Amino acid sequence: MFINASMRRAIGICALSCLLATAAIAEEPGGQVIGSFGEQPLELSISPDLSAATIIGSYGDAFFSGVQTEGDQETVFISLMLSGELPDPEELTLEIAFARDMGANWRGDRDGLTLELTDFSATDGLVSLSGTVTGNVSGGPDSETRPVTLSFDARLEQVN
């Protein structure tokens, strides 16, 4: 069988399209949160089972939780919730809890935190959410305030 240049090009485009489609299908919910809480560095994996998002027109609603349990470091739980008109949702809540220290729970909201979204988009049942949260959270056993900076890159299941 003779394959000319036009046919080779068409076959190549088809093969590339199939590879790109496979890569898109391979994406699954999850992601990463990296940053710091006071002087403590944080690197957490986002739990797909405890995360979801909705986009309706220009309105977005998202919630994700991350857990750090590596090595001898203390287990840390982080939850971030945002809701409102995009790209600057009105509601923002960040919660940080430490497993070893009961009462070492920290919370911040729109009053003390700034959110910068770089992506909040939906494709094929997944919502891509990335950005940075900076500011202060309050709590802990001594009701103190600590600085927090978190960058996140998440793929969340889209729910209606």
Coordinates of N, CA, C and O in Angstrom, one line a residue:
M1 N 0.8 -1.2 0.0 CA 0.0 0.0 0.0 C 0.9 1.2 0.0 O 1.8 1.3 0.8
F2 N 0.6 2.2 -0.9 CA 1.3 3.4 -1.0 C 0.7 4.5 -0.1 O -0.5 4.8 -0.2
I3 N 1.5 5.1 0.8 CA 1.0 6.2 1.6 C 1.8 7.5 1.2 O 3.0 7.6 1.4
N4 N 1.0 8.4 0.7 CA 1.7 9.7 0.3 C 1.8 10.6 1.5 O 1.3 10.4 2.6
A5 N 2.4 11.8 1.2 CA 2.6 12.8 2.3 C 1.3 13.3 2.9 O 1.2 13.5 4.1
S6 N 0.3 13.5 2.1 CA -1.0 13.9 2.7 C -1.6 12.9 3.6 O -2.1 13.3 4.7
M7 N -1.5 11.6 3.3 CA -2.0 10.6 4.1 C -1.2 10.5 5.4 O -1.8 10.3 6.5
R8 N 0.1 10.6 5.3 CA 1.0 10.5 6.5 C 0.6 11.7 7.5 O 0.6 11.5 8.7
R9 N 0.4 12.8 6.9 CA 0.1 14.0 7.7 C -1.3 13.8 8.4 O -1.4 14.0 9.6
A10 N -2.3 13.3 7.7 CA -3.6 13.0 8.3 C -3.5 11.9 9.4 O -4.1 12.1 10.5
I11 N -2.7 10.9 9.2 CA -2.5 9.8 10.2 C -1.8 10.4 11.4 O -2.1 10.1 12.5
G12 N -0.8 11.3 11.2 CA 0.0 11.9 12.3 C -0.9 12.8 13.1 O -0.9 12.7 14.3
I13 N -1.8 13.6 12.4 CA -2.7 14.4 13.2 C -3.7 13.6 14.0 O -4.0 13.9 15.2
C14 N -4.2 12.5 13.4 CA -5.1 11.6 14.1 C -4.4 11.0 15.3 O -5.0 10.9 16.4
A15 N -3.2 10.5 15.2 CA -2.5 9.9 16.3 C -2.2 10.9 17.4 O -2.4 10.6 18.6
L16 N -1.8 12.1 17.0 CA -1.6 13.2 18.0 C -2.9 13.5 18.8 O -2.9 13.6 20.0
S17 N -4.0 13.6 18.1 CA -5.3 13.9 18.7 C -5.6 12.8 19.7 O -6.1 13.0 20.8
C18 N -5.4 11.5 19.3 CA -5.7 10.4 20.2 C -4.8 10.4 21.5 O -5.3 10.2 22.6
L19 N -3.5 10.8 21.3 CA -2.6 10.9 22.5 C -3.1 12.0 23.4 O -3.1 11.9 24.6
L20 N -3.5 13.2 22.8 CA -3.9 14.3 23.7 C -5.2 13.9 24.4 O -5.4 14.2 25.6
A21 N -6.1 13.2 23.7 CA -7.4 12.8 24.3 C -7.1 11.8 25.5 O -7.7 11.9 26.5
T22 N -6.2 10.9 25.3 CA -5.8 10.0 26.3 C -5.2 10.7 27.5 O -5.6 10.4 28.7
A23 N -4.4 11.7 27.3 CA -3.8 12.5 28.4 C -4.9 13.2 29.2 O -4.9 13.3 30.4
A24 N -5.9 13.7 28.5 CA -7.0 14.5 29.2 C -7.8 13.5 30.0 O -8.2 13.8 31.1
I25 N -8.1 12.3 29.5 CA -8.9 11.3 30.2 C -8.1 10.8 31.4 O -8.7 10.6 32.4
A26 N -6.8 10.8 31.3 CA -6.0 10.3 32.4 C -6.0 11.2 33.6 O -5.7 10.7 34.7
E27 N -6.4 12.5 33.5 CA -6.4 13.4 34.6 C -7.5 12.9 35.5 O -8.6 12.7 35.1
E28 N -7.2 12.9 36.8 CA -8.2 12.5 37.8 C -8.2 13.5 38.9 O -7.3 14.3 39.0
P29 N -9.2 13.5 39.7 CA -9.3 14.5 40.8 C -8.1 14.3 41.7 O -7.6 13.3 41.9
G30 N -7.7 15.4 42.3 CA -6.6 15.5 43.3 C -5.9 16.8 43.1 O -6.4 17.8 42.7
G31 N -4.6 16.8 43.5 CA -3.8 17.9 43.4 C -2.9 18.1 44.6 O -2.7 17.2 45.4
Q32 N -2.4 19.4 44.7 CA -1.3 19.6 45.7 C -1.5 21.0 46.3 O -2.0 22.0 45.6
V33 N -1.2 21.2 47.6 CA -1.1 22.5 48.3 C 0.3 22.6 48.8 O 0.8 21.7 49.5
I34 N 0.9 23.7 48.5 CA 2.3 24.0 49.0 C 2.3 25.4 49.6 O 1.8 26.3 49.0
G35 N 3.0 25.5 50.7 CA 3.1 26.8 51.3 C 3.7 26.8 52.7 O 4.5 25.9 53.0
S36 N 3.3 27.7 53.5 CA 3.8 27.8 54.9 C 2.7 28.3 55.8 O 1.8 29.0 55.5
F37 N 2.8 27.8 57.1 CA 1.9 28.2 58.2 C 2.9 28.7 59.3 O 3.6 27.9 59.9
G38 N 2.9 30.0 59.5 CA 4.0 30.6 60.4 C 5.3 30.2 59.8 O 5.6 30.5 58.6
E39 N 6.2 29.5 60.6 CA 7.5 29.1 60.1 C 7.5 27.7 59.6 O 8.5 27.2 59.1
Q40 N 6.4 27.0 59.7 CA 6.3 25.6 59.3 C 6.0 25.5 57.8 O 4.9 25.9 57.3
P41 N 6.8 24.8 57.0 CA 6.5 24.5 55.6 C 5.4 23.4 55.5 O 5.3 22.5 56.3
L42 N 4.6 23.6 54.5 CA 3.5 22.6 54.3 C 3.5 22.1 52.9 O 3.8 22.9 51.9
E43 N 3.3 20.8 52.7 CA 3.1 20.2 51.4 C 2.1 19.1 51.5 O 2.3 18.1 52.2
L44 N 0.9 19.4 51.0 CA -0.2 18.5 51.2 C -0.8 17.9 49.9 O -0.8 18.6 48.9
S45 N -1.3 16.7 49.9 CA -2.0 16.1 48.8 C -3.5 16.4 49.0 O -4.0 16.2 50.1
I46 N -4.2 16.8 47.9 CA -5.6 17.1 48.0 C -6.4 15.7 47.9 O -6.1 14.9 47.0
S47 N -7.3 15.5 48.8 CA -8.1 14.3 48.8 C -9.3 14.4 47.9 O -10.2 15.2 48.1
P48 N -9.3 13.6 46.8 CA -10.4 13.6 45.9 C -11.8 13.3 46.5 O -12.8 13.8 46.1
D49 N -11.8 12.5 47.5 CA -13.0 12.1 48.2 C -13.6 13.2 49.0 O -14.8 13.1 49.3
L50 N -12.8 14.1 49.4 CA -13.3 15.2 50.3 C -13.3 16.6 49.5 O -13.1 17.6 50.1
S51 N -13.4 16.5 48.2 CA -13.3 17.8 47.4 C -14.3 17.7 46.3 O -14.6 16.7 45.7
A52 N -14.9 18.9 45.9 CA -15.8 19.0 44.8 C -15.9 20.5 44.4 O -15.6 21.4 45.2
A53 N -16.5 20.7 43.3 CA -16.7 22.1 42.8 C -17.9 22.2 41.9 O -18.3 21.2 41.2
T54 N -18.5 23.4 41.7 CA -19.6 23.7 40.8 C -19.3 25.0 40.2 O -18.9 25.9 40.8
I55 N -19.6 25.1 38.9 CA -19.6 26.3 38.2 C -20.9 26.5 37.4 O -21.3 25.6 36.7
I56 N -21.6 27.6 37.7 CA -22.8 27.9 37.0 C -22.7 29.3 36.5 O -22.7 30.3 37.3
G57 N -22.5 29.4 35.2 CA -22.3 30.8 34.6 C -21.0 31.4 35.2 O -19.9 30.8 35.0
S58 N -21.1 32.5 35.8 CA -19.9 33.2 36.4 C -19.8 32.9 37.9 O -19.0 33.5 38.6
Y59 N -20.7 32.0 38.4 CA -20.7 31.7 39.8 C -19.9 30.4 40.1 O -20.1 29.4 39.3
G60 N -19.0 30.4 41.1 CA -18.3 29.2 41.4 C -18.4 28.9 42.8 O -18.5 29.7 43.7
D61 N -18.3 27.6 43.1 CA -18.4 27.1 44.5 C -17.4 25.9 44.5 O -17.5 25.0 43.7
A62 N -16.4 25.9 45.5 CA -15.5 24.9 45.5 C -15.1 24.6 47.0 O -15.0 25.5 47.8
F63 N -14.7 23.3 47.3 CA -14.3 22.9 48.6 C -13.2 21.8 48.3 O -13.5 20.9 47.6
F64 N -12.1 22.0 49.0 CA -11.1 20.9 49.0 C -10.4 20.7 50.3 O -10.3 21.7 51.1
S65 N -10.0 19.5 50.6 CA -9.2 19.2 51.8 C -7.9 18.6 51.4 O -7.9 17.8 50.4
G66 N -6.9 18.9 52.1 CA -5.6 18.3 51.9 C -5.0 17.7 53.2 O -5.4 18.2 54.3
V67 N -4.2 16.7 53.1 CA -3.6 16.1 54.2 C -2.1 15.9 54.0 O -1.6 15.5 53.0
Q68 N -1.3 16.2 55.1 CA 0.1 16.0 55.1 C 0.4 15.0 56.1 O 0.1 15.2 57.3
T69 N 1.0 13.8 55.7 CA 1.2 12.7 56.6 C 2.6 12.1 56.4 O 2.8 10.9 56.7
E70 N 3.5 12.8 55.8 CA 4.8 12.3 55.4 C 5.8 12.2 56.5 O 6.0 13.1 57.3
G71 N 6.5 11.1 56.5 CA 7.7 10.9 57.4 C 7.3 11.1 58.9 O 6.2 10.7 59.3
D72 N 8.2 11.8 59.6 CA 7.9 12.0 61.1 C 7.2 13.4 61.3 O 7.1 13.8 62.4
Q73 N 6.8 14.1 60.2 CA 6.1 15.3 60.4 C 4.7 15.1 60.9 O 4.1 14.0 60.7
E74 N 4.2 16.1 61.6 CA 2.9 16.0 62.2 C 1.8 15.9 61.1 O 2.0 16.6 60.1
T75 N 0.8 15.2 61.3 CA -0.3 15.1 60.3 C -1.1 16.5 60.4 O -1.5 16.9 61.5
V76 N -1.2 17.1 59.2 CA -1.9 18.4 59.1 C -3.1 18.2 58.2 O -2.9 17.6 57.1
F77 N -4.2 18.8 58.5 CA -5.4 18.8 57.6 C -5.7 20.3 57.3 O -5.7 21.2 58.1
I78 N -5.9 20.5 56.0 CA -6.3 21.9 55.5 C -7.6 21.7 54.7 O -7.7 20.8 53.9
S79 N -8.5 22.7 55.0 CA -9.7 22.7 54.2 C -9.9 24.2 53.7 O -9.7 25.1 54.4
L80 N -10.2 24.3 52.4 CA -10.4 25.6 51.8 C -11.7 25.6 51.1 O -12.1 24.7 50.3
M81 N -12.5 26.6 51.4 CA -13.9 26.7 50.8 C -14.0 28.1 50.2 O -13.6 29.1 50.8
L82 N -14.5 28.2 48.9 CA -14.7 29.5 48.3 C -16.0 29.4 47.6 O -16.4 28.4 47.1
S83 N -16.7 30.6 47.5 CA -18.0 30.6 46.9 C -18.3 32.0 46.5 O -18.1 33.0 47.2
G84 N -18.9 32.2 45.2 CA -19.3 33.5 44.8 C -19.0 33.7 43.3 O -18.6 32.8 42.6
E85 N -19.2 35.0 42.9 CA -19.0 35.4 41.5 C -17.5 35.3 41.2 O -16.7 35.9 42.0
L86 N -17.2 34.7 40.1 CA -15.7 34.6 39.7 C -15.4 35.9 38.9 O -16.2 36.5 38.3
P87 N -14.2 36.3 39.0 CA -13.0 35.7 39.5 C -12.7 36.0 41.0 O -11.7 35.7 41.5
D88 N -13.6 36.8 41.7 CA -13.3 37.2 43.0 C -14.5 36.8 43.9 O -15.3 37.6 44.3
P89 N -14.6 35.5 44.3 CA -15.7 35.0 45.1 C -15.8 35.8 46.5 O -14.7 36.1 47.1
E90 N -17.0 36.0 46.9 CA -17.2 36.8 48.2 C -16.8 36.0 49.4 O -16.3 36.5 50.4
E91 N -17.1 34.7 49.4 CA -16.8 33.9 50.6 C -15.5 33.1 50.4 O -15.2 32.5 49.4
L92 N -14.8 33.1 51.5 CA -13.5 32.4 51.6 C -13.3 31.9 53.0 O -13.3 32.7 53.9
T93 N -13.0 30.6 53.2 CA -12.7 30.1 54.5 C -11.6 29.1 54.4 O -11.6 28.3 53.6
L94 N -10.6 29.3 55.3 CA -9.5 28.3 55.4 C -9.4 27.8 56.8 O -9.4 28.6 57.8
E95 N -9.3 26.5 56.9 CA -9.2 25.9 58.2 C -7.9 25.0 58.2 O -7.7 24.2 57.3
I96 N -7.2 25.0 59.3 CA -5.9 24.2 59.5 C -6.0 23.5 60.8 O -6.3 24.2 61.8
A97 N -5.8 22.2 60.8 CA -5.9 21.5 62.1 C -4.7 20.5 62.2 O -4.2 19.9 61.2
F98 N -4.1 20.4 63.4 CA -3.0 19.5 63.6 C -3.5 18.3 64.4 O -4.2 18.4 65.5
A99 N -3.2 17.1 63.9 CA -3.7 15.8 64.5 C -3.2 15.6 66.0 O -4.0 15.1 66.8
R100 N -2.0 15.9 66.3 CA -1.4 15.6 67.6 C -1.9 16.6 68.7 O -1.9 16.2 69.8
D101 N -2.2 17.8 68.3 CA -2.5 18.8 69.3 C -4.0 19.1 69.2 O -4.5 19.9 68.4
M102 N -4.8 18.5 70.1 CA -6.2 18.9 70.2 C -6.3 20.4 70.6 O -5.6 20.8 71.4
G103 N -7.1 21.1 69.9 CA -7.2 22.5 70.1 C -6.3 23.3 69.3 O -6.4 24.6 69.3
A104 N -5.4 22.7 68.5 CA -4.5 23.4 67.6 C -5.2 23.6 66.2 O -4.7 23.1 65.2
N105 N -6.4 24.2 66.3 CA -7.1 24.5 65.1 C -7.1 25.9 64.7 O -7.2 26.8 65.6
W106 N -6.9 26.3 63.5 CA -6.8 27.6 63.0 C -7.8 27.9 62.0 O -8.1 27.0 61.2
R107 N -8.3 29.1 61.9 CA -9.3 29.5 60.9 C -9.1 30.9 60.5 O -8.7 31.8 61.2
G108 N -9.4 31.1 59.2 CA -9.3 32.4 58.6 C -10.4 32.6 57.6 O -10.9 31.6 57.1
D109 N -10.8 33.8 57.3 CA -11.8 34.1 56.3 C -11.4 35.3 55.5 O -10.3 35.8 55.6
R110 N -12.4 35.8 54.7 CA -12.2 36.9 53.8 C -11.6 38.2 54.6 O -10.9 39.0 54.0
D111 N -11.9 38.3 55.9 CA -11.4 39.5 56.6 C -9.9 39.5 56.8 O -9.3 40.5 56.8
G112 N -9.3 38.3 56.9 CA -7.8 38.2 57.1 C -7.1 37.6 56.0 O -5.8 37.4 56.0
L113 N -7.8 37.1 54.9 CA -7.1 36.4 53.8 C -7.4 37.0 52.5 O -8.4 37.6 52.3
T114 N -6.4 36.9 51.6 CA -6.5 37.3 50.2 C -6.4 36.1 49.3 O -5.5 35.3 49.5
L115 N -7.3 36.0 48.4 CA -7.3 34.9 47.4 C -7.0 35.5 46.0 O -7.6 36.5 45.6
E116 N -6.1 34.9 45.4 CA -5.8 35.2 44.0 C -5.9 33.9 43.2 O -5.2 33.0 43.3
L117 N -7.0 33.9 42.4 CA -7.3 32.7 41.5 C -6.5 32.9 40.2 O -6.6 33.9 39.5
T118 N -5.8 31.8 39.7 CA -5.2 31.9 38.4 C -6.0 31.0 37.4 O -5.9 31.2 36.2
D119 N -6.8 30.0 38.0 CA -7.7 29.2 37.1 C -8.9 28.7 37.9 O -8.7 28.3 39.1
F120 N -10.0 28.7 37.3 CA -11.2 28.1 37.9 C -12.1 27.8 36.7 O -12.9 28.6 36.2
S121 N -11.9 26.6 36.1 CA -12.5 26.3 34.8 C -13.0 24.8 34.9 O -12.4 24.0 35.6
A122 N -14.0 24.5 34.1 CA -14.5 23.1 34.0 C -14.3 22.5 32.6 O -14.5 23.2 31.6
T123 N -13.9 21.2 32.6 CA -13.7 20.5 31.4 C -14.0 19.0 31.7 O -13.3 18.5 32.6
D124 N -14.9 18.4 31.0 CA -15.1 17.0 31.1 C -15.3 16.4 32.5 O -14.8 15.5 32.9
G125 N -16.2 17.1 33.2 CA -16.5 16.7 34.6 C -15.5 17.0 35.7 O -15.7 16.6 36.8
L126 N -14.4 17.7 35.3 CA -13.4 18.1 36.3 C -13.4 19.6 36.3 O -13.4 20.3 35.3
V127 N -13.2 20.2 37.5 CA -12.9 21.6 37.7 C -11.5 21.8 38.0 O -11.0 21.2 39.0
S128 N -10.8 22.6 37.2 CA -9.4 23.0 37.5 C -9.4 24.2 38.4 O -10.1 25.2 38.0
L129 N -8.7 24.2 39.5 CA -8.7 25.3 40.4 C -7.3 25.5 40.9 O -6.7 24.6 41.4
S130 N -6.8 26.7 40.6 CA -5.4 27.0 41.1 C -5.3 28.5 41.5 O -6.1 29.3 41.1
G131 N -4.4 28.7 42.5 CA -4.3 30.1 42.9 C -3.4 30.1 44.2 O -2.8 29.1 44.6
T132 N -3.6 31.2 44.9 CA -2.8 31.4 46.2 C -3.7 32.1 47.2 O -4.5 33.0 46.9
V133 N -3.5 31.7 48.4 CA -4.2 32.3 49.6 C -3.1 32.8 50.5 O -2.1 32.1 50.8
T134 N -3.1 34.1 50.9 CA -2.2 34.7 51.8 C -2.9 35.5 52.8 O -4.1 35.9 52.6
G135 N -2.3 35.6 54.0 CA -2.9 36.4 55.1 C -2.6 35.8 56.4 O -1.6 35.2 56.6
N136 N -3.6 35.9 57.3 CA -3.5 35.5 58.7 C -4.7 34.6 59.1 O -5.8 34.8 58.7
V137 N -4.4 33.6 59.9 CA -5.4 32.7 60.5 C -5.2 32.8 62.0 O -4.1 33.1 62.5
S138 N -6.3 32.6 62.7 CA -6.3 32.7 64.2 C -6.7 31.4 64.8 O -7.5 30.7 64.2
G139 N -6.3 31.2 66.0 CA -6.7 30.0 66.7 C -5.6 29.4 67.5 O -4.7 30.1 68.1
G140 N -5.6 28.1 67.7 CA -4.6 27.4 68.4 C -4.9 27.5 69.9 O -5.9 28.2 70.3
P141 N -4.2 26.8 70.7 CA -4.4 26.7 72.2 C -4.3 28.1 72.8 O -5.0 28.4 73.9
D142 N -3.6 29.0 72.3 CA -3.4 30.4 72.9 C -4.1 31.5 72.1 O -3.8 32.6 72.3
S143 N -5.0 31.1 71.2 CA -5.8 32.1 70.5 C -4.9 33.2 69.8 O -5.1 34.4 70.0
E144 N -3.9 32.7 69.1 CA -2.9 33.7 68.5 C -3.2 33.7 67.0 O -4.0 33.0 66.4
T145 N -2.5 34.7 66.3 CA -2.6 34.9 64.9 C -1.3 34.5 64.3 O -0.3 34.9 64.7
R146 N -1.4 33.8 63.2 CA -0.2 33.4 62.4 C -0.4 33.6 60.9 O -1.4 33.5 60.4
P147 N 0.8 34.0 60.3 CA 0.7 34.2 58.8 C 0.6 32.8 58.1 O 1.1 31.8 58.5
V148 N -0.1 32.9 56.9 CA -0.2 31.7 56.1 C -0.1 32.1 54.6 O -0.6 33.1 54.2
T149 N 0.6 31.2 53.9 CA 0.7 31.4 52.4 C 0.6 30.0 51.8 O 1.4 29.1 52.1
L150 N -0.4 29.8 51.0 CA -0.7 28.5 50.4 C -0.9 28.7 48.9 O -1.8 29.5 48.5
S151 N -0.2 28.0 48.1 CA -0.5 27.9 46.6 C -1.1 26.5 46.4 O -0.7 25.5 47.0
F152 N -2.1 26.5 45.6 CA -2.8 25.2 45.3 C -3.1 25.0 43.8 O -3.2 26.0 43.1
D153 N -3.0 23.8 43.5 CA -3.3 23.3 42.1 C -4.2 22.1 42.2 O -3.7 21.0 42.6
A154 N -5.5 22.2 42.0 CA -6.4 21.1 42.2 C -7.2 20.8 41.0 O -7.5 21.7 40.2
R155 N -7.6 19.5 40.9 CA -8.6 19.0 39.9 C -9.7 18.4 40.8 O -9.5 17.4 41.5
L156 N -10.9 19.0 40.7 CA -12.0 18.6 41.6 C -13.1 18.1 40.7 O -13.4 18.5 39.6
E157 N -13.8 17.1 41.3 CA -15.0 16.5 40.6 C -16.0 17.6 40.5 O -16.3 18.3 41.5
Q158 N -16.6 17.8 39.3 CA -17.7 18.8 39.1 C -19.0 18.2 39.5 O -19.4 17.1 39.1
V159 N -19.7 18.9 40.4 CA -21.0 18.4 40.9 C -22.0 19.5 40.5 O -21.7 20.7 40.4
N160 N -23.3 19.1 40.4 CA -24.3 20.1 40.1 C -25.1 20.5 41.3 O -25.3 19.8 42.2

